mmCIF file of C-alpha atoms and ligand atoms in Angstrom:
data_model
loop_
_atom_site.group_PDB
_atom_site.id
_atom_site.type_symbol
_atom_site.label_atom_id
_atom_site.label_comp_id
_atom_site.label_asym_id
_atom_site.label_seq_id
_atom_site.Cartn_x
_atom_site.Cartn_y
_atom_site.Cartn_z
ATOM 1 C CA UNK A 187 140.171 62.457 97.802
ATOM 2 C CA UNK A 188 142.142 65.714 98.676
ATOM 3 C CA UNK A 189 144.170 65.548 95.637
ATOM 4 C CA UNK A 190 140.756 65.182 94.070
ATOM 5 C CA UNK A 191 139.440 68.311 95.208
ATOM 6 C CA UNK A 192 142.279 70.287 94.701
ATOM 7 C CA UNK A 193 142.763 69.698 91.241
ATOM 8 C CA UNK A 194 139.490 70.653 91.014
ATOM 9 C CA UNK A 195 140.137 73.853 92.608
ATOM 10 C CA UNK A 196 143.282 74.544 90.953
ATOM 11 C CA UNK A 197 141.370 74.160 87.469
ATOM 12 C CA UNK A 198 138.500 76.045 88.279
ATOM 13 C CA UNK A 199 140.152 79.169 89.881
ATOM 14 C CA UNK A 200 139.378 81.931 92.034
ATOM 15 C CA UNK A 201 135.701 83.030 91.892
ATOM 16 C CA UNK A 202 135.549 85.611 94.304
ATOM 17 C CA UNK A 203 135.653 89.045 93.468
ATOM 18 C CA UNK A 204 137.935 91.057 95.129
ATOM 19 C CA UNK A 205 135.471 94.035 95.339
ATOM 20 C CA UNK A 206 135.868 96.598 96.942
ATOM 21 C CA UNK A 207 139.381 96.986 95.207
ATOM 22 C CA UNK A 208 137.978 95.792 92.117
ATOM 23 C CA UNK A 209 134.940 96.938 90.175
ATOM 24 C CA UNK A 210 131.883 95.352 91.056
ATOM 25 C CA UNK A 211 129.800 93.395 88.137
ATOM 26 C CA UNK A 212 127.891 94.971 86.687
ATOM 27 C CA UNK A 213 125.639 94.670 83.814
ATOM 28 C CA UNK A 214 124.020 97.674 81.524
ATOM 29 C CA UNK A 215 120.688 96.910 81.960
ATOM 30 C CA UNK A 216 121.216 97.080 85.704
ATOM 31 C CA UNK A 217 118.433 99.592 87.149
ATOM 32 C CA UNK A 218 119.971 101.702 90.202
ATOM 33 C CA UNK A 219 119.004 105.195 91.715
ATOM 34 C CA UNK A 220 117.929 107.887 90.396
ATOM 35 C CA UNK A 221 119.772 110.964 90.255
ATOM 36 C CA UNK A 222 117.336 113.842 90.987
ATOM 37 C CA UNK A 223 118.236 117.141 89.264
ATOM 38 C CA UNK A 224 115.792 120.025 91.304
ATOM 39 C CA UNK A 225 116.876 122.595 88.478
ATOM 40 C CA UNK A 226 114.715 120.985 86.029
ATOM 41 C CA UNK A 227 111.975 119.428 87.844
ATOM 42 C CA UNK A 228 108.771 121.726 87.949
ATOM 43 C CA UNK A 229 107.179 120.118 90.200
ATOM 44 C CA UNK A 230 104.181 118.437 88.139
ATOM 45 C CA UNK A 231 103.651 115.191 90.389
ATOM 46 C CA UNK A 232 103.874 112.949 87.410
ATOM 47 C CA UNK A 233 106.194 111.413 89.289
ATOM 48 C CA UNK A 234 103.988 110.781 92.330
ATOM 49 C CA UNK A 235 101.692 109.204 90.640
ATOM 50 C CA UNK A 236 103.703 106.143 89.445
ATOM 51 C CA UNK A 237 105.856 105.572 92.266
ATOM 52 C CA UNK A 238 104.808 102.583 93.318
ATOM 53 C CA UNK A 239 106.449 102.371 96.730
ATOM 54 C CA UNK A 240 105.474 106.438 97.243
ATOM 55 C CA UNK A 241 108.961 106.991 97.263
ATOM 56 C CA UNK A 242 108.564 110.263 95.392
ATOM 57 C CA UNK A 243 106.352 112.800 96.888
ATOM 58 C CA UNK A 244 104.622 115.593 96.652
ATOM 59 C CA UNK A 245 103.819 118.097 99.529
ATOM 60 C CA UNK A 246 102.352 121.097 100.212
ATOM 61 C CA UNK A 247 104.021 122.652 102.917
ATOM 62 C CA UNK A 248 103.100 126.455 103.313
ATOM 63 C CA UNK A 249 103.560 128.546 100.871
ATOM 64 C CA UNK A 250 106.101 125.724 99.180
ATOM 65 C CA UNK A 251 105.571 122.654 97.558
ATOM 66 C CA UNK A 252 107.874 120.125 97.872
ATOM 67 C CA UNK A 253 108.973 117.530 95.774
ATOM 68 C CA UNK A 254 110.790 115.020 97.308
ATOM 69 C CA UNK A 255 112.606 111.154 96.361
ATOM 70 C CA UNK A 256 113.000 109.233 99.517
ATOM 71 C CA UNK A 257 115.876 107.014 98.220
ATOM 72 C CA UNK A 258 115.870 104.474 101.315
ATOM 73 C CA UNK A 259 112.393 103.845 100.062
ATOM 74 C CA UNK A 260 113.019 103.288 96.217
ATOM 75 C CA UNK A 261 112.789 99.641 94.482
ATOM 76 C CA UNK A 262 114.767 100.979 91.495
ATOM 77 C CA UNK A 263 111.882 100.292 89.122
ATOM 78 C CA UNK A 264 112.622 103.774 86.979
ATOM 79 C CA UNK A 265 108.821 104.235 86.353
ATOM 80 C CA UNK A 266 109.351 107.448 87.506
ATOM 81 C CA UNK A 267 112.006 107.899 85.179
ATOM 82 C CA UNK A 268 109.853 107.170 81.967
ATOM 83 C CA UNK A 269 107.085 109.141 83.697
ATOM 84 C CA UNK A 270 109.149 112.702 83.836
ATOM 85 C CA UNK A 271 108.240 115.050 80.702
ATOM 86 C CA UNK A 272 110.825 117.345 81.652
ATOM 87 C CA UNK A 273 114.015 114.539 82.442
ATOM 88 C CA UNK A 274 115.102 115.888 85.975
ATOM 89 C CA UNK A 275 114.988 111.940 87.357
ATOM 90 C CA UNK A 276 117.950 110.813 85.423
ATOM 91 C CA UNK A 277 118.601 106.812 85.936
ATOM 92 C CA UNK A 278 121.912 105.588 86.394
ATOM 93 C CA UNK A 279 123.752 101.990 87.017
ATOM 94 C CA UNK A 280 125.019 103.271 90.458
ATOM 95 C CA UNK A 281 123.958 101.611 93.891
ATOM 96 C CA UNK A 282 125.855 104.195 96.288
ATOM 97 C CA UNK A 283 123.399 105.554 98.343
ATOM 98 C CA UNK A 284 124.958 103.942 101.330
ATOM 99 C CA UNK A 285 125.213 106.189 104.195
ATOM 100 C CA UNK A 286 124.832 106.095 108.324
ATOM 101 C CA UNK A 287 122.801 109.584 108.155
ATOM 102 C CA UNK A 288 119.546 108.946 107.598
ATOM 103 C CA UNK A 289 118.829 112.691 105.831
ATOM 104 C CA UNK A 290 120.875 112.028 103.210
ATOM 105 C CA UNK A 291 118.801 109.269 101.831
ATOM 106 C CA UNK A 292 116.427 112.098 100.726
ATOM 107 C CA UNK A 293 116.719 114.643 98.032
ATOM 108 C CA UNK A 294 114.243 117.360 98.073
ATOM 109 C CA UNK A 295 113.403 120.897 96.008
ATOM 110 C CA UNK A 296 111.028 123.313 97.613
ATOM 111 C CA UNK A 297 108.609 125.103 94.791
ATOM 112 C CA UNK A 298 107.563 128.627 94.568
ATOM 113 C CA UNK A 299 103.214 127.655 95.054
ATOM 114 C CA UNK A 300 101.054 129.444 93.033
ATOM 115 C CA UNK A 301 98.023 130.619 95.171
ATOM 116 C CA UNK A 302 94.624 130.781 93.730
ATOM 117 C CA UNK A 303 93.317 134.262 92.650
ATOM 118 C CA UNK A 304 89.867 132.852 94.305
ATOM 119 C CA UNK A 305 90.432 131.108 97.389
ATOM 120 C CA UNK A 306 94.289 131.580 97.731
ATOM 121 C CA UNK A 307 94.961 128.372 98.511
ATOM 122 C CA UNK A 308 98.048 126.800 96.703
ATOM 123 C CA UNK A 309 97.392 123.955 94.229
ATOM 124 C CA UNK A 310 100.507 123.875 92.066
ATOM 125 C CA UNK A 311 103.687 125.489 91.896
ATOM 126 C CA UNK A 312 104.756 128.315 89.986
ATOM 127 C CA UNK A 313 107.145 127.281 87.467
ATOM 128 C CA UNK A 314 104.367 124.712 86.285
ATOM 129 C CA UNK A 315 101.921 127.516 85.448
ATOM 130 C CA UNK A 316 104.355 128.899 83.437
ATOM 131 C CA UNK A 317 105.550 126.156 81.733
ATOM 132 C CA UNK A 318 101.397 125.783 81.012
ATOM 133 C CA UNK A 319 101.138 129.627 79.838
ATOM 134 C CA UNK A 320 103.858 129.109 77.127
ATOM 135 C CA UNK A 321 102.615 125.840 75.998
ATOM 136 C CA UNK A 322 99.087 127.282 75.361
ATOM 137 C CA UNK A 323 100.162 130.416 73.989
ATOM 138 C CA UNK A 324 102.393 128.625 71.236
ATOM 139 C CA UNK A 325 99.277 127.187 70.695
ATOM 140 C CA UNK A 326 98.000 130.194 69.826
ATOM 141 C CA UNK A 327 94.835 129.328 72.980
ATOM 142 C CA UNK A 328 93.499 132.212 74.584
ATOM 143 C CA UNK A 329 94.405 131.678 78.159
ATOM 144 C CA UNK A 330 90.786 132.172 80.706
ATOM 145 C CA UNK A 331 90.970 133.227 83.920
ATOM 146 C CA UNK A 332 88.993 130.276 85.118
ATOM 147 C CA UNK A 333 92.733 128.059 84.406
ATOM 148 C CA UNK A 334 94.136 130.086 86.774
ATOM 149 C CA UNK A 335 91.389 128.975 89.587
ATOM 150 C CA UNK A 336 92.374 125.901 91.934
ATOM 151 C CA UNK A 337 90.598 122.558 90.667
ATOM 152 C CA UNK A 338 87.899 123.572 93.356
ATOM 153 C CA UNK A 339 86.443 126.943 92.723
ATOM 154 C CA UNK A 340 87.218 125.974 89.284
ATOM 155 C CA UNK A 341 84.338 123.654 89.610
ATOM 156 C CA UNK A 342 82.448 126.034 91.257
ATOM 157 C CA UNK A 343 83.075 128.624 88.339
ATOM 158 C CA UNK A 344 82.291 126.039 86.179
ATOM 159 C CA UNK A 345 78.879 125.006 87.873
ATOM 160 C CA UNK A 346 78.220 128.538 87.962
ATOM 161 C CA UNK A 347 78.763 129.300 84.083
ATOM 162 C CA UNK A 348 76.456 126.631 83.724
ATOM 163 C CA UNK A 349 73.808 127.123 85.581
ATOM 164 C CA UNK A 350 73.892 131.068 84.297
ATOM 165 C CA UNK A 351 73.703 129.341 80.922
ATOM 166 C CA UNK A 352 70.419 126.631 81.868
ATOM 167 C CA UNK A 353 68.783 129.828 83.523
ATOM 168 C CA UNK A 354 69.119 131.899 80.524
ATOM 169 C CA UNK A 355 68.114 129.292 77.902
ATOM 170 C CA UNK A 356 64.908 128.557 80.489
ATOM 171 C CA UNK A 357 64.055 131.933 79.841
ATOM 172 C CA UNK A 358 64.311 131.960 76.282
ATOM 173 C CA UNK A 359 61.619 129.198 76.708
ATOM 174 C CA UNK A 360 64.083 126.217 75.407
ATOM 175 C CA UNK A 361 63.395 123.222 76.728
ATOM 176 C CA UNK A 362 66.702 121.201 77.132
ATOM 177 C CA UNK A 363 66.693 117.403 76.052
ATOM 178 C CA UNK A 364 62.828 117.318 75.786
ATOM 179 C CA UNK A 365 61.330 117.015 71.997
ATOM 180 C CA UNK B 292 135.613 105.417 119.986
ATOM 181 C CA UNK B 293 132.791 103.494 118.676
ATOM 182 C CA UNK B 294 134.474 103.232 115.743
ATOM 183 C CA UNK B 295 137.891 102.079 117.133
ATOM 184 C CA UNK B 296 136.121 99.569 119.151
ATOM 185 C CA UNK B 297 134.801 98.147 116.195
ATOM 186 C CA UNK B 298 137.752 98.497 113.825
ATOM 187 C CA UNK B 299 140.357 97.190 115.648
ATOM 188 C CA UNK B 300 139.022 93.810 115.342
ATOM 189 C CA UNK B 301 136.633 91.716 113.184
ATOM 190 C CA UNK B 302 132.982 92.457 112.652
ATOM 191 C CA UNK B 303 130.956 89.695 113.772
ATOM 192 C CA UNK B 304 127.267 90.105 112.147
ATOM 193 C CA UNK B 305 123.860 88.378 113.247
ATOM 194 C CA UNK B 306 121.324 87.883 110.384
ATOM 195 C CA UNK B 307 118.028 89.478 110.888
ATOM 196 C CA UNK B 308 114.966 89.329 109.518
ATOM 197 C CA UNK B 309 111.995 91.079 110.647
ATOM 198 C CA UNK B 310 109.350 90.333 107.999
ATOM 199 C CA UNK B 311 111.230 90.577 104.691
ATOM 200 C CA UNK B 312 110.400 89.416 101.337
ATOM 201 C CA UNK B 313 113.603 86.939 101.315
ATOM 202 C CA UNK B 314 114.876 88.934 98.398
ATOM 203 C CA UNK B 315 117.506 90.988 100.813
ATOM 204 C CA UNK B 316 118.414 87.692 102.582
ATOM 205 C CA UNK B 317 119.488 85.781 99.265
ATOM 206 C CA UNK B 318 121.461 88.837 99.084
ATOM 207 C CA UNK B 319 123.688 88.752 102.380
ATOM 208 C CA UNK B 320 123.756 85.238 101.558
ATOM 209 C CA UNK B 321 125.705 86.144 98.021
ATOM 210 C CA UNK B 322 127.788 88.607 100.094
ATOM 211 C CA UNK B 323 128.462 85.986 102.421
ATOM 212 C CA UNK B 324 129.202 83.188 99.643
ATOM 213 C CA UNK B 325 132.686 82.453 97.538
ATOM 214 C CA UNK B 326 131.588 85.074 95.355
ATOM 215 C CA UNK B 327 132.092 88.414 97.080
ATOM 216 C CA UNK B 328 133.342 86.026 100.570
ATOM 217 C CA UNK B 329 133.319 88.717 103.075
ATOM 218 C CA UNK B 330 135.012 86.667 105.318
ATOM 219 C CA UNK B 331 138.239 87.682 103.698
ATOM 220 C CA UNK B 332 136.966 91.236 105.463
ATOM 221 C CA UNK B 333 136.946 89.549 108.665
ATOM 222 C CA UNK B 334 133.384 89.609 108.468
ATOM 223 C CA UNK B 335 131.879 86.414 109.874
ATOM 224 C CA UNK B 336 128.127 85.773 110.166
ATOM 225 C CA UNK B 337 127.385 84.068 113.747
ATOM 226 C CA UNK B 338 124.649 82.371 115.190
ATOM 227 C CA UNK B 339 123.384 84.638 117.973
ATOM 228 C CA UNK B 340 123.145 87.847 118.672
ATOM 229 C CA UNK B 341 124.839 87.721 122.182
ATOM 230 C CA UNK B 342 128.099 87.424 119.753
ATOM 231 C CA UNK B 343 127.150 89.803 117.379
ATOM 232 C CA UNK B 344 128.954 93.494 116.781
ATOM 233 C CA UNK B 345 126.189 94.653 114.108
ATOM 234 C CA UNK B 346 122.374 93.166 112.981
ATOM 235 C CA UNK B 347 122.180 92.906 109.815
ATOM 236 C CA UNK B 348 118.211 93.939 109.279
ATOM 237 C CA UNK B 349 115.867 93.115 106.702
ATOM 238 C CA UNK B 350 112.553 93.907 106.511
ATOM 239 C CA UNK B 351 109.754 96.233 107.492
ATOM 240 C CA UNK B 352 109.374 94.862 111.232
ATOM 241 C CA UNK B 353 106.232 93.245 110.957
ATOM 242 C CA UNK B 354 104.162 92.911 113.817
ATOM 243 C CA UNK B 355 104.243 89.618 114.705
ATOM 244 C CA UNK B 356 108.187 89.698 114.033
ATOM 245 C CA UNK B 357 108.289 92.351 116.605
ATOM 246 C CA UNK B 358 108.835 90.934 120.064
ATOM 247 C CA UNK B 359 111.265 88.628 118.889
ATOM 248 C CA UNK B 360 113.417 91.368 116.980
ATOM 249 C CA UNK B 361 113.360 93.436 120.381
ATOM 250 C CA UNK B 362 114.620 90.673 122.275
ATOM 251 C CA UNK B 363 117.716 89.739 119.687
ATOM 252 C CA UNK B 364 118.463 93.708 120.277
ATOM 253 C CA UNK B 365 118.430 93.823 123.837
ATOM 254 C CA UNK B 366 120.791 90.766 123.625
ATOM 255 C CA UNK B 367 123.675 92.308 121.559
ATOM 256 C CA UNK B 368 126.179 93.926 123.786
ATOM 257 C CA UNK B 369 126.989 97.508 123.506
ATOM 258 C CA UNK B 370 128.026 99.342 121.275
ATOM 259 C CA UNK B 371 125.064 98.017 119.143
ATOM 260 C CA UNK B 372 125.615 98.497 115.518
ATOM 261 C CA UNK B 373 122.350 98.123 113.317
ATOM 262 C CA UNK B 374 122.584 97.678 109.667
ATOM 263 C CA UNK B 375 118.962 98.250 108.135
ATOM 264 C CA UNK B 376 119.294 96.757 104.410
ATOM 265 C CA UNK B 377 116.762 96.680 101.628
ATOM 266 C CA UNK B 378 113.988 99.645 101.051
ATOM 267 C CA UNK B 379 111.963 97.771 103.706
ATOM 268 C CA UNK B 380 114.011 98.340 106.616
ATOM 269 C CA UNK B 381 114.924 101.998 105.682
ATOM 270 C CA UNK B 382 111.787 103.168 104.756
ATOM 271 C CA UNK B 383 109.092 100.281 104.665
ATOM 272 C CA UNK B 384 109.369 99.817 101.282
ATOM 273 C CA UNK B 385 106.783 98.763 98.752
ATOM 274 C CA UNK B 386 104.512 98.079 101.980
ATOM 275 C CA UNK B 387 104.704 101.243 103.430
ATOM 276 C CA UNK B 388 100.686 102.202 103.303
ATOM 277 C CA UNK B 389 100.107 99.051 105.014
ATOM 278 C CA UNK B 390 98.946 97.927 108.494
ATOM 279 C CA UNK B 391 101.186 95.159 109.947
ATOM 280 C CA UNK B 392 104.293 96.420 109.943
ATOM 281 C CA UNK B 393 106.378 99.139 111.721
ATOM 282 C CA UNK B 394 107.402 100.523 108.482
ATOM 283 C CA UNK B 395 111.118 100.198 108.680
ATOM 284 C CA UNK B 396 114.112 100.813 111.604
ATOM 285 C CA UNK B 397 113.778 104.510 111.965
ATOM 286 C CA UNK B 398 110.308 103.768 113.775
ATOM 287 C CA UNK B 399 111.535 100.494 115.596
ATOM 288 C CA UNK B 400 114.450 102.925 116.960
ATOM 289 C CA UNK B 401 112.213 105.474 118.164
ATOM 290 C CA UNK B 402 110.177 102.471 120.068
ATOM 291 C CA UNK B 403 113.647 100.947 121.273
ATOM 292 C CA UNK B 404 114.950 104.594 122.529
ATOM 293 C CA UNK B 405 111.374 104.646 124.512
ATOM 294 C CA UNK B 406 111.871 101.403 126.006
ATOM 295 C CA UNK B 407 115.933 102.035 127.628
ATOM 296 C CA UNK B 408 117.486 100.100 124.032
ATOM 297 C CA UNK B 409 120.212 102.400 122.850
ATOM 298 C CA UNK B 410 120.987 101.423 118.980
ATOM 299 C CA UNK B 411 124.800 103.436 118.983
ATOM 300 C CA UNK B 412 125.230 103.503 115.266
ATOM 301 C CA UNK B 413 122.691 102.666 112.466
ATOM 302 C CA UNK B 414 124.094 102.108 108.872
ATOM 303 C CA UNK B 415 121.298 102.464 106.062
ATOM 304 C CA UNK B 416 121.653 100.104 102.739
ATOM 305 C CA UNK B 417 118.724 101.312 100.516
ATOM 306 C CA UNK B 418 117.432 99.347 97.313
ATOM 307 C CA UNK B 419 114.912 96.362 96.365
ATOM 308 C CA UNK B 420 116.884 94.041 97.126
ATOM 309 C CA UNK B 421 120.084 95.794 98.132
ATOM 310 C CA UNK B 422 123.371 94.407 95.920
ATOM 311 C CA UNK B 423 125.988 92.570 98.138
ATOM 312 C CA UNK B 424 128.641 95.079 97.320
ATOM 313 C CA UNK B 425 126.536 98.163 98.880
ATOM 314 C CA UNK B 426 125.998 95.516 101.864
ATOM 315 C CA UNK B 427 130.138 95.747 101.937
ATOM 316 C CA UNK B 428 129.983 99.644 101.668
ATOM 317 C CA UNK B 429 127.371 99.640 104.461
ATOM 318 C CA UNK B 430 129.387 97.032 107.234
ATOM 319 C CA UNK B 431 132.524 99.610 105.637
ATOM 320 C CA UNK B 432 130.827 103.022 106.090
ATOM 321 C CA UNK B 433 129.352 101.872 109.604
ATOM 322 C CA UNK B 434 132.803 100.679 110.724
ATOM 323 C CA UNK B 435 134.650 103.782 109.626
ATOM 324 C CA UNK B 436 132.205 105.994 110.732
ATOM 325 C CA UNK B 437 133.215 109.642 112.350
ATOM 326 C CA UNK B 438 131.453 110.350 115.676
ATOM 327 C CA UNK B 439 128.018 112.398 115.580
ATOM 328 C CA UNK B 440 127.675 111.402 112.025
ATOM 329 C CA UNK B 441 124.471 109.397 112.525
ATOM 330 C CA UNK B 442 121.176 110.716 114.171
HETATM 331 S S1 SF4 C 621 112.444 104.080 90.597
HETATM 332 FE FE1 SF4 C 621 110.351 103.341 91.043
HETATM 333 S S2 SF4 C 621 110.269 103.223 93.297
HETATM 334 FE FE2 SF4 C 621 112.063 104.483 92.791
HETATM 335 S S3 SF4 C 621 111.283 106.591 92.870
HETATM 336 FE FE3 SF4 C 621 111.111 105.888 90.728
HETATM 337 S S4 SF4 C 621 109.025 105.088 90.526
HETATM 338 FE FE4 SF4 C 621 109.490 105.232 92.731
HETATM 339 S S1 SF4 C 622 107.706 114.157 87.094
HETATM 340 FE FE1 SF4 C 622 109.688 115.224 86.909
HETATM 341 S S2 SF4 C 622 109.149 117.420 86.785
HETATM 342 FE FE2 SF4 C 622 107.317 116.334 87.554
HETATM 343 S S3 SF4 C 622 107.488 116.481 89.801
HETATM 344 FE FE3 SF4 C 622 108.446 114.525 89.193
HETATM 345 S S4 SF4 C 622 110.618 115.021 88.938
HETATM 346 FE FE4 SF4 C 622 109.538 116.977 88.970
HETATM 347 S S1 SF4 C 623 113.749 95.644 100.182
HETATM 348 FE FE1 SF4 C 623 112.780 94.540 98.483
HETATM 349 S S2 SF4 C 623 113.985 92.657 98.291
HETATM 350 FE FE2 SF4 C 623 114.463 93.550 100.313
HETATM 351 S S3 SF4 C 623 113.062 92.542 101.730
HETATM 352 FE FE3 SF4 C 623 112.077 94.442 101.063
HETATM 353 S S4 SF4 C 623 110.785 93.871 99.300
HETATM 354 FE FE4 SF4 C 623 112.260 92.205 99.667
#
């Protein structure tokens, strides 16, 4: 029976792999974290919004807003990484995020915010705006000062505009939607 | 000193789960099979955590997982090495805006610290599942580990 077995052995070989003195196996396709490069990142939240484990995350904090990939929390799915227009989540074959300090599983870039000329509360950062500005104006689109509003008095502005614009048409004795 | 204590002889582990999805526990099973055979480490999984140098954790700490997780803790003598592994235990994971759960060791330390438990070194494995060679690197990183590193 022995001898059995061990010619068994003998044919088959050694499996094991002698990592960590050899390379581990690896395939290509292998999905592993993200590398996050906070010089190109604007801070649009695309991100955010497909993480489906909220592993990356968008804060306002202050003045700041703070975008932020929580590596201990990330299932390696590289949405995220299809979702960035401007490619600062790079995805990479590495699983080396090993560490016994908790902080370092984080990687975080703090945002100029852009405060609203309105309200001056801060709804998005700076280099976003920017980004937006030079998009439109190779466009060749008149910027309004309403885009520069926060999403909330812009919908005020908007309502306003509006009703300025029923009022007036009232006036001129048009009756809106009624033969 | 931790450190020495722990390096100058073999690491005895105790597998825990708190909750997890299984996928993290087929994985210390792989680093625990001929494949990667950690044994050759002097790694050597054992049955209860009165014997064990490090936990190796997995999972969010669900609720009704909890009592039973604090009492395999209190059990291990000190110094208590923890080894969260998988998203779940590092940062609760794909469940983290949900209710029955602790949402991963950082918040079952904080209860442990409150109730006397002192966890001496914590070693974090993040991924979904985590591979069995980072598991290595972890049990590696934790053994190795300069003093005032963690925390
Ligand atoms: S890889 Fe998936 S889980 Fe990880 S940060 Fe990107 S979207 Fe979130
Ligand atoms: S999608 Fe890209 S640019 Fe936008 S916040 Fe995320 S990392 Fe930054
Ligand atoms: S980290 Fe992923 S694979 Fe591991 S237990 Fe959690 S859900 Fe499962």
């Amino acid at each position: 029976m022995i001898h059995r077995i061990l010619a068994l052995a003998l044919k088959s070989g050694v499996a094991t792999v002698r990592y960590p003195r050899q390379p581990p196996i690896l395939t290509e396709e292998f999905r592993g974290f993200l590398v996050f490069d906070p010089t190109k990142c604007v801070g649009c939240g695309a991100c955010t919004r497909v993480c489906p484990a909220n592993a990356m995350n968008l804060e306002i904090r202050g003045n700041e807003i703070v975008v932020e990939y929580f590596a201990g929390r990330c299932i390696l799915c590289h949405l995220c990484f299809y979702a960035c227009p401007f490619g600062a989540l790079v995805a990479t074959t590495s699983f080396d995020r090993t560490t016994t300090n908790f902080e370092d599983l984080f990687d975080r870039v703090a945002h100029e915010g852009a405060a609203c000329p309105s309200c001056g509360s801060i709804h998005a950062t700076k280099r976003l705006i920017q980004f937006v500005d030079l998009v439109l104006k190779s466009e060749g689109i008149e910027i309004e000062d309403r885009l520069r509003l926060c999403p909330e008095c812009r919908r005020i502005e908007a309502l306003r505009a509006l009703n300025a614009f029923r009022i007036g048409m009232e006036r001129e004795g048009v009756e809106h939607g009624v033969e | 000193m931790l450190s020495m204590a722990l390096s100058r002889r073999s690491i005895w582990v105790f597998h825990l789960n708190t909750g997890s999805c299984n996928g993290c526990d087929i994985e210390i099973l792989d680093a625990l099979t001929p494949v990667h055979d950690v044994e050759r480490l002097g790694i050597k999984l054992v049955a209860s955590p009165r014997h064990a140098d490090v936990a190796l954790l997995t999972g969010p700490v669900t609720v009704k997982t909890l009592p039973m997780v604090v009492r395999a803790l209190r059990a291990m003598p000190r110094p208590r090495a923890v080894l969260a592994i998988g998203a779940c235990a590092c940062g609760g994971g794909i469940w983290h805006y949900s209710y029955p759960h602790l949402g991963g060791f950082e918040n079952l330390r904080k209860l442990l610290d409150s109730m006397g438990i002192v966890i001496d070194v914590v070693g974090y494995v993040p991924g979904c599942p985590a591979r069995p060679e980072a598991i290595i690197d972890g049990i590696i990183k934790l053994v190795t580990r300069k003093e005032g590193g963690s925390r």
